[in-house]
Coordinates of C-alpha atoms (C1' of nucleotides) in Angstrom, one line a residue:
Chain A
M1 CA 9.8 9.4 -12.4
G2 CA 12.9 10.3 -10.6
R3 CA 13.7 14.1 -10.7
E4 CA 10.9 16.5 -11.4
N5 CA 7.3 16.5 -10.2
K6 CA 5.2 17.9 -13.2
T7 CA 2.0 17.5 -11.3
K8 CA 3.2 20.4 -9.1
Y9 CA 3.0 22.7 -12.0
V10 CA -0.4 21.6 -13.0
I11 CA -1.6 22.5 -9.5
L12 CA 0.3 25.8 -9.4
G13 CA -1.1 26.7 -12.9
L14 CA -4.7 25.9 -11.9
L15 CA -4.5 27.6 -8.4
N16 CA -2.9 30.6 -10.0
H17 CA -6.3 31.2 -11.7
E18 CA -8.5 30.5 -8.7
P19 CA -8.5 28.7 -5.4
M20 CA -9.7 25.1 -5.6
S21 CA -9.8 21.7 -3.8
G22 CA -8.0 18.6 -4.9
Y23 CA -11.2 17.2 -6.3
D24 CA -11.8 20.5 -8.2
I25 CA -8.3 20.2 -9.7
K26 CA -9.0 16.7 -11.0
K27 CA -12.3 17.9 -12.5
R28 CA -10.5 20.8 -14.2
V29 CA -7.8 18.5 -15.5
D30 CA -10.4 16.2 -17.0
L31 CA -12.3 19.1 -18.5
S32 CA -9.5 21.3 -19.9
L33 CA -6.1 19.5 -19.9
K34 CA -7.0 15.9 -20.6
M35 CA -6.2 16.3 -24.3
F36 CA -2.6 16.9 -23.6
W37 CA -2.1 16.1 -19.9
D38 CA -3.7 13.8 -17.4
T39 CA -3.1 13.1 -13.8
G40 CA -5.1 11.2 -11.0
F41 CA -5.9 11.6 -7.4
G42 CA -3.0 9.3 -6.5
Q43 CA -0.7 12.0 -7.7
I44 CA -2.8 15.1 -6.8
Y45 CA -3.4 14.6 -3.1
P46 CA 0.2 13.6 -2.1
T47 CA 1.6 16.5 -4.2
I48 CA -0.8 19.0 -2.5
K49 CA 0.5 17.8 0.9
S50 CA 4.1 18.3 0.0
M51 CA 3.4 21.6 -1.7
C52 CA 1.7 22.8 1.5
T53 CA 4.8 22.0 3.6
E54 CA 6.9 23.7 0.9
E55 CA 4.6 26.7 1.2
L56 CA 3.9 26.9 -2.5
I57 CA 0.2 26.7 -1.7
E58 CA -1.8 27.1 1.5
N59 CA -5.0 26.0 3.0
Y60 CA -7.6 28.7 2.3
D61 CA -11.1 27.9 3.6
K62 CA -12.8 24.7 4.9
T63 CA -16.1 25.3 3.2
T64 CA -18.3 23.2 5.5
N65 CA -21.4 24.7 3.9
L66 CA -22.9 21.8 2.0
G67 CA -21.9 18.3 1.1
P68 CA -18.7 16.5 2.2
E69 CA -15.9 18.5 3.7
K70 CA -13.9 20.3 1.0
I71 CA -10.4 21.6 1.5
Q72 CA -9.8 24.7 -0.6
Y73 CA -6.2 25.7 -1.5
R74 CA -4.7 28.9 -2.9
I75 CA -1.3 29.7 -4.4
T76 CA 1.2 31.6 -2.3
E77 CA 3.7 34.3 -3.5
K78 CA 6.4 31.6 -3.4
G79 CA 4.2 29.4 -5.5
K80 CA 3.7 32.1 -8.1
I81 CA 7.4 32.7 -8.4
Q82 CA 8.1 29.0 -8.9
L83 CA 5.3 28.8 -11.6
N84 CA 6.8 31.7 -13.5
E85 CA 10.3 30.3 -13.3
W86 CA 9.0 27.1 -14.8
L87 CA 7.2 28.9 -17.6
K88 CA 10.5 30.5 -18.6
I89 CA 12.7 27.4 -18.8
P90 CA 13.0 25.5 -22.1
T91 CA 10.9 22.4 -22.4
D92 CA 12.2 18.9 -23.2
P93 CA 11.1 17.2 -26.4
I94 CA 8.0 15.1 -26.2
N95 CA 8.5 11.5 -25.2
H96 CA 6.0 9.7 -27.3
K97 CA 4.4 6.5 -25.9
I98 CA 2.3 5.1 -28.8
E99 CA 1.4 1.5 -28.0
L100 CA -0.3 1.1 -31.4
L101 CA 3.1 1.6 -33.2
L102 CA 4.8 -0.8 -30.8
K103 CA 2.2 -3.4 -31.8
L104 CA 2.5 -2.6 -35.4
F105 CA 6.3 -2.8 -35.3
F106 CA 6.1 -6.3 -33.9
S107 CA 3.3 -7.5 -36.2
A108 CA 5.5 -8.7 -39.0
G109 CA 4.7 -12.3 -39.8
T110 CA 1.2 -12.3 -38.2
S111 CA -2.2 -11.9 -39.8
P112 CA -2.8 -8.3 -40.9
I113 CA -6.4 -8.3 -39.7
Y114 CA -5.4 -7.3 -36.1
P115 CA -3.1 -4.4 -37.1
I116 CA -5.9 -3.2 -39.5
M117 CA -8.5 -3.5 -36.7
N118 CA -6.3 -1.6 -34.3
I119 CA -5.7 1.2 -36.8
E120 CA -9.4 1.5 -37.6
T121 CA -10.2 1.9 -33.9
F122 CA -7.4 4.5 -33.7
Q123 CA -8.8 6.4 -36.6
K124 CA -12.4 6.4 -35.2
D125 CA -11.1 7.8 -32.0
A126 CA -9.2 10.5 -33.9
E127 CA -12.2 11.5 -35.8
K128 CA -14.4 11.6 -32.7
N129 CA -11.9 14.0 -31.2
L130 CA -11.7 16.1 -34.4
H131 CA -15.5 16.4 -34.2
M132 CA -15.4 17.6 -30.6
L133 CA -12.5 20.0 -31.2
S134 CA -14.1 21.7 -34.2
R135 CA -16.9 22.8 -32.0
F136 CA -14.5 24.2 -29.5
S137 CA -12.5 25.8 -32.3
E138 CA -15.5 27.5 -33.8
S139 CA -16.6 29.1 -30.6
L140 CA -13.1 30.2 -29.6
K141 CA -11.8 31.5 -33.0
P142 CA -13.8 34.8 -33.0
I143 CA -12.7 35.7 -29.4
I144 CA -9.0 34.8 -29.4
D145 CA -8.0 38.5 -29.2
D146 CA -10.3 39.2 -26.2
S147 CA -7.9 37.8 -23.7
D148 CA -4.7 35.9 -23.3
D149 CA -6.7 33.0 -21.8
H150 CA -8.8 32.7 -25.0
L151 CA -5.7 32.8 -27.3
Y152 CA -3.7 30.2 -25.4
Y153 CA -6.7 28.0 -25.0
Y154 CA -7.3 28.2 -28.7
L155 CA -3.7 27.3 -29.4
T156 CA -4.1 24.0 -27.4
V157 CA -7.3 23.3 -29.4
L158 CA -5.5 24.0 -32.6
F159 CA -2.8 21.6 -31.6
G160 CA -5.3 18.9 -31.0
Q161 CA -6.8 19.5 -34.4
K162 CA -3.4 19.2 -36.1
I163 CA -2.4 16.0 -34.4
Y164 CA -5.8 14.2 -34.7
D165 CA -5.9 15.2 -38.3
A166 CA -2.4 13.7 -38.7
Y167 CA -3.5 10.5 -36.9
S168 CA -6.6 10.2 -39.2
E169 CA -4.6 10.8 -42.4
W170 CA -1.9 8.3 -41.3
S171 CA -4.6 5.7 -40.4
A172 CA -6.1 5.9 -43.9
E173 CA -2.8 5.6 -45.6
A174 CA -1.6 2.8 -43.4
I175 CA -4.6 0.7 -44.0
E176 CA -4.3 1.3 -47.7
L177 CA -0.6 0.3 -47.7
I178 CA -1.3 -2.9 -45.7
K179 CA -4.1 -3.9 -48.1
A180 CA -1.9 -3.2 -51.1
H181 CA 0.9 -5.3 -49.5
I182 CA -1.5 -8.2 -49.0
E183 CA -2.5 -8.0 -52.7
S184 CA 1.1 -7.7 -53.8
T185 CA 2.3 -10.7 -51.8
N186 CA -0.7 -12.8 -53.0
L187 CA 0.3 -12.2 -56.6
Q188 CA 3.7 -13.5 -56.1
Chain B
M1 CA 1.4 2.3 -14.2
G2 CA -0.2 -0.1 -11.7
R3 CA -1.6 -2.9 -13.8
E4 CA 0.2 -3.8 -17.0
N5 CA 3.9 -4.0 -17.7
K6 CA 4.4 -2.7 -21.3
T7 CA 8.1 -3.2 -21.2
K8 CA 7.4 -6.9 -21.2
Y9 CA 6.0 -6.7 -24.7
V10 CA 9.0 -4.6 -25.9
I11 CA 11.3 -7.4 -24.7
L12 CA 9.0 -10.1 -26.1
G13 CA 8.8 -8.3 -29.5
L14 CA 12.5 -7.8 -29.8
L15 CA 13.5 -11.3 -28.6
N16 CA 10.9 -12.8 -31.0
H17 CA 13.1 -11.5 -33.8
E18 CA 16.5 -12.7 -32.4
P19 CA 18.1 -13.6 -29.0
M20 CA 19.7 -10.6 -27.2
S21 CA 21.1 -9.4 -23.9
G22 CA 19.5 -6.6 -21.8
Y23 CA 22.1 -4.2 -23.1
D24 CA 21.3 -5.2 -26.7
I25 CA 17.6 -4.6 -26.0
K26 CA 18.3 -1.0 -24.8
K27 CA 20.5 -0.4 -27.9
R28 CA 17.7 -1.7 -30.2
V29 CA 15.1 0.5 -28.4
D30 CA 17.2 3.6 -28.9
L31 CA 17.8 2.7 -32.5
S32 CA 14.4 1.6 -33.7
L33 CA 11.7 2.4 -31.2
K34 CA 12.7 5.6 -29.6
M35 CA 10.5 7.7 -31.8
F36 CA 7.4 6.2 -30.4
W37 CA 8.6 4.2 -27.3
D38 CA 11.4 4.5 -24.8
T39 CA 12.5 2.5 -21.8
G40 CA 15.6 2.4 -19.7
F41 CA 17.8 -0.1 -17.9
G42 CA 15.9 0.5 -14.7
Q43 CA 12.9 -1.1 -16.3
I44 CA 14.6 -3.6 -18.7
Y45 CA 16.7 -5.6 -16.2
P46 CA 14.1 -6.1 -13.5
T47 CA 11.5 -7.1 -16.2
I48 CA 13.9 -9.6 -17.7
K49 CA 14.2 -11.2 -14.3
S50 CA 10.5 -11.5 -13.7
M51 CA 10.0 -12.8 -17.3
C52 CA 12.6 -15.5 -16.7
T53 CA 10.7 -16.8 -13.6
E54 CA 7.5 -16.6 -15.6
E55 CA 9.3 -18.6 -18.3
L56 CA 8.4 -16.1 -21.0
I57 CA 12.1 -15.9 -21.9
E58 CA 15.1 -18.0 -21.0
N59 CA 18.8 -17.8 -20.6
Y60 CA 20.4 -18.8 -23.8
D61 CA 24.1 -18.5 -23.8
K62 CA 26.7 -16.8 -21.6
T63 CA 29.0 -15.7 -24.3
T64 CA 32.2 -15.3 -22.4
N65 CA 34.1 -14.8 -25.6
L66 CA 35.2 -11.2 -25.5
G67 CA 34.5 -8.2 -23.3
P68 CA 32.3 -8.0 -20.2
E69 CA 30.0 -11.0 -19.4
K70 CA 26.9 -10.8 -21.6
I71 CA 23.8 -12.7 -20.7
Q72 CA 21.8 -13.7 -23.8
Y73 CA 18.1 -14.4 -23.7
R74 CA 15.6 -16.0 -26.1
I75 CA 11.9 -16.1 -26.2
T76 CA 10.1 -19.3 -25.2
E77 CA 6.9 -20.8 -26.7
K78 CA 4.9 -19.4 -23.8
G79 CA 6.4 -16.0 -24.5
K80 CA 5.5 -16.2 -28.2
I81 CA 1.9 -17.1 -27.2
Q82 CA 1.7 -14.1 -24.9
L83 CA 3.1 -11.8 -27.5
N84 CA 0.6 -12.9 -30.1
E85 CA -2.3 -12.5 -27.6
W86 CA -1.2 -8.9 -26.9
L87 CA -1.0 -8.1 -30.7
K88 CA -4.6 -9.2 -31.0
I89 CA -6.2 -7.1 -28.2
P90 CA -7.5 -3.6 -28.8
T91 CA -5.2 -0.7 -27.9
D92 CA -6.1 2.1 -25.5
P93 CA -6.2 5.6 -26.9
I94 CA -2.9 7.6 -26.6
N95 CA -2.4 9.4 -23.4
H96 CA -0.6 12.6 -24.5
K97 CA 1.8 14.3 -22.2
I98 CA 2.8 17.5 -23.9
E99 CA 4.5 19.8 -21.4
L100 CA 4.7 22.6 -24.0
L101 CA 1.0 22.8 -24.1
L102 CA 0.8 22.7 -20.3
K103 CA 3.1 25.7 -20.2
L104 CA 1.2 27.5 -22.9
F105 CA -2.1 26.9 -21.1
F106 CA -0.7 28.6 -18.0
S107 CA 1.0 31.4 -19.9
A108 CA -1.9 33.9 -20.0
G109 CA -0.9 37.2 -18.3
T110 CA 2.8 36.6 -18.8
S111 CA 5.3 37.9 -21.3
P112 CA 4.7 36.2 -24.7
I113 CA 8.5 35.9 -25.4
Y114 CA 8.8 32.6 -23.4
P115 CA 5.9 30.9 -25.1
I116 CA 7.3 32.0 -28.4
M117 CA 10.8 30.7 -27.6
N118 CA 9.5 27.4 -26.4
I119 CA 7.4 27.0 -29.5
E120 CA 10.4 27.8 -31.7
T121 CA 12.5 25.2 -30.0
F122 CA 9.7 22.7 -30.5
Q123 CA 9.5 23.6 -34.2
K124 CA 13.2 23.2 -34.7
D125 CA 13.2 19.8 -33.0
A126 CA 10.2 18.7 -35.3
E127 CA 12.1 19.9 -38.4
K128 CA 15.2 18.0 -37.3
N129 CA 13.2 14.9 -37.0
L130 CA 11.4 15.4 -40.3
H131 CA 14.8 15.7 -41.9
M132 CA 16.0 12.4 -40.4
L133 CA 12.7 10.6 -41.2
S134 CA 12.7 11.6 -44.8
R135 CA 16.0 9.8 -45.3
F136 CA 14.5 6.7 -43.7
S137 CA 11.4 7.0 -45.7
E138 CA 13.2 7.3 -49.1
S139 CA 15.2 4.2 -48.5
L140 CA 12.2 2.2 -47.2
K141 CA 9.6 3.2 -49.7
P142 CA 10.9 1.2 -52.6
I143 CA 11.1 -2.0 -50.6
I144 CA 8.0 -2.0 -48.5
D145 CA 6.5 -5.0 -50.3
D146 CA 9.7 -7.1 -50.0
S147 CA 8.7 -8.2 -46.4
D148 CA 6.3 -7.5 -43.6
D149 CA 9.2 -6.1 -41.6
H150 CA 9.8 -3.4 -44.2
L151 CA 6.1 -2.5 -44.5
Y152 CA 5.5 -2.1 -40.8
Y153 CA 8.8 -0.3 -40.2
Y154 CA 7.8 2.1 -43.0
L155 CA 4.4 2.7 -41.3
T156 CA 6.1 3.8 -38.1
V157 CA 8.3 6.2 -40.1
L158 CA 5.3 7.5 -42.0
F159 CA 3.6 8.1 -38.6
G160 CA 6.6 10.1 -37.4
Q161 CA 6.5 12.2 -40.6
K162 CA 2.8 12.9 -40.1
I163 CA 3.0 14.0 -36.5
Y164 CA 6.2 16.1 -36.8
D165 CA 4.7 17.7 -39.9
A166 CA 1.7 18.6 -37.8
Y167 CA 3.9 19.9 -35.0
S168 CA 5.8 22.1 -37.4
E169 CA 2.7 23.5 -39.0
W170 CA 1.1 24.1 -35.6
S171 CA 4.2 25.9 -34.4
A172 CA 4.3 28.3 -37.3
E173 CA 0.6 29.1 -36.9
A174 CA 0.8 29.4 -33.2
I175 CA 3.7 31.9 -33.4
E176 CA 1.8 33.9 -36.0
L177 CA -1.3 34.0 -33.8
I178 CA 0.6 35.1 -30.7
K179 CA 2.3 37.9 -32.7
A180 CA -1.0 39.0 -34.2
H181 CA -2.5 39.0 -30.7
I182 CA 0.3 41.3 -29.4
E183 CA -0.3 43.7 -32.3
S184 CA -4.0 43.6 -31.7
T185 CA -3.8 44.3 -27.9
N186 CA -1.2 47.1 -28.5
L187 CA -3.7 48.9 -30.8
Q188 CA -6.4 49.0 -28.2
Chain C
dA1 C1' -35.6 1.9 2.2
dA2 C1' -32.8 0.3 -1.3
dA3 C1' -30.1 1.4 -5.3
dC4 C1' -27.6 4.5 -7.6
dA5 C1' -24.8 8.5 -8.8
dC6 C1' -21.9 12.0 -7.3
dT7 C1' -18.7 14.6 -4.2
dA8 C1' -14.5 14.3 -1.6
dT9 C1' -10.2 12.7 0.4
dA10 C1' -6.9 9.1 0.8
dT11 C1' -3.9 5.1 0.2
dC12 C1' -1.7 1.2 -2.2
dA13 C1' 0.8 -1.9 -5.4
dT14 C1' 3.0 -1.8 -9.6
dT15 C1' 5.3 0.5 -13.3
dT16 C1' 8.2 4.0 -15.2
dT17 C1' 11.7 7.4 -15.1
dG18 C1' 16.2 9.1 -14.7
dA19 C1' 20.2 8.9 -12.1
dT20 C1' 23.9 6.6 -10.3
dA21 C1' 27.0 2.6 -8.9
dT22 C1' 30.2 -0.8 -10.4
dA23 C1' 33.4 -3.1 -13.2
dG24 C1' 35.7 -4.7 -17.3
dT25 C1' 37.7 -3.5 -22.0
dG26 C1' 39.7 -1.0 -25.6
dT27 C1' 41.5 3.4 -27.6
dT28 C1' 43.6 7.8 -27.4
dT29 C1' 46.3 11.3 -25.1
dT30 C1' 50.0 12.9 -22.2
Chain D
dA1 C1' 53.7 3.4 -19.5
dA2 C1' 50.2 5.8 -17.1
dA3 C1' 46.2 8.5 -17.3
dA4 C1' 42.1 9.8 -19.4
dC5 C1' 38.4 8.6 -22.0
dA6 C1' 34.7 6.1 -24.3
dC7 C1' 32.1 2.1 -24.5
dT8 C1' 30.0 -2.5 -23.0
dA9 C1' 27.3 -4.6 -19.5
dT10 C1' 24.6 -5.5 -15.4
dA11 C1' 22.3 -3.7 -11.5
dT12 C1' 19.9 -0.8 -8.0
dC13 C1' 17.6 3.3 -6.1
dA14 C1' 14.5 7.3 -5.0
dA15 C1' 11.0 9.8 -6.9
dA16 C1' 7.0 10.1 -9.8
dA17 C1' 3.0 8.4 -12.4
dT18 C1' -0.7 5.1 -13.0
dG19 C1' -4.8 2.9 -12.1
dA20 C1' -7.4 0.7 -8.8
dT21 C1' -9.6 0.5 -4.6
dA22 C1' -11.3 2.1 0.2
dT23 C1' -14.1 5.1 2.8
dA24 C1' -17.8 8.1 3.8
dG25 C1' -21.2 11.6 3.2
dT26 C1' -25.0 13.6 0.1
dG27 C1' -28.7 13.8 -3.0
dT28 C1' -31.9 11.6 -6.4
dT29 C1' -34.4 7.9 -8.3
dT30 C1' -36.7 3.5 -8.1

DNA sequence: AAACACTATATCATTTTGATATAGTGTTTT
DNA sequence: AAAACACTATATCAAAATGATATAGTGTTT
């Protein structure tokens, strides 16, 4: 999206922890970041290449021990500096892209059953996530002061809990308001 | 993005309400949708072109009355059908892109002042939005049953209130937890 | 041995982003 | 009156992101 490659920082952040291959990066993103960030191979592999020529990361070890050839990368000093610079600069406000609200906004004059169905699906998804997050939260809460890693990981989990809770609450209220609206317009 | 052009539905949705130019569409997006959807000229103008050849919208009136030439478009029957189809289909879960959390996740082992500063900025932005939204909310609440438009518009405002409230709450708790963590590690 | 699932890298078309170019109009400042 | 500025309006561009697909090896199950 013209200007700044954010995937670069995902790769720097992960490689700052331990050396990895492109495939490992994708797995780690899916496991730990997916709740607030996602990226695919189509972005990871080309970015790795350009980061190598920029010397932010470097080829580490071609572990031809087992399975398909795996190219391991590690962060360089230059890469560490760039990561730390990024951590210090202010962050732009979130740019929300919420297709459900776009649909809702354009749903005036149509049957309310589709908005309601869409909101219900949205609510179910939120509750599924809340369920999963509460397990994470319970296991992390007692150990947040053991290390920075635990604390910051917990903060991302807490964020997830807050927003999915907000989504769930909104869904319930929205459905109620739509149903009340149907009643009210039927009475007229 | 491969696959489906969402901007198409933004244009269909807005033109379904009234005929507009590309510039008008951008203005309307900035005014009404920006909280949950944004798009720029670089997407609007090319999409308008392809939608014209697909006959989803059509050139309406070149109002050469005053100011620069303005090209007005209106939705076609085919466009209305496609909009309604889209409103009926289930919506994919939100794909969050929250750079603040990405930074936080990678902030272990660094000075906590930058995470705290970033969270404070985030909280201030949330509270600014809450302020603005409460004004919208107060004026919309009494008239939600007057029309579908009002109801659905109110629901998007309510959504904004719920999430910015969640953001604000999380920010306060996150800062507290980071500060407590600093204390706790200093004591050891 | 065929089918399937998984690891691993890579590429592609399309969409999105954010910036910039161009040009006319209307208002304010010097 | 000229210059500076703000706004309307359309358009294009490079870079980044998305989501799909291609390719190929490995290991397990049918």
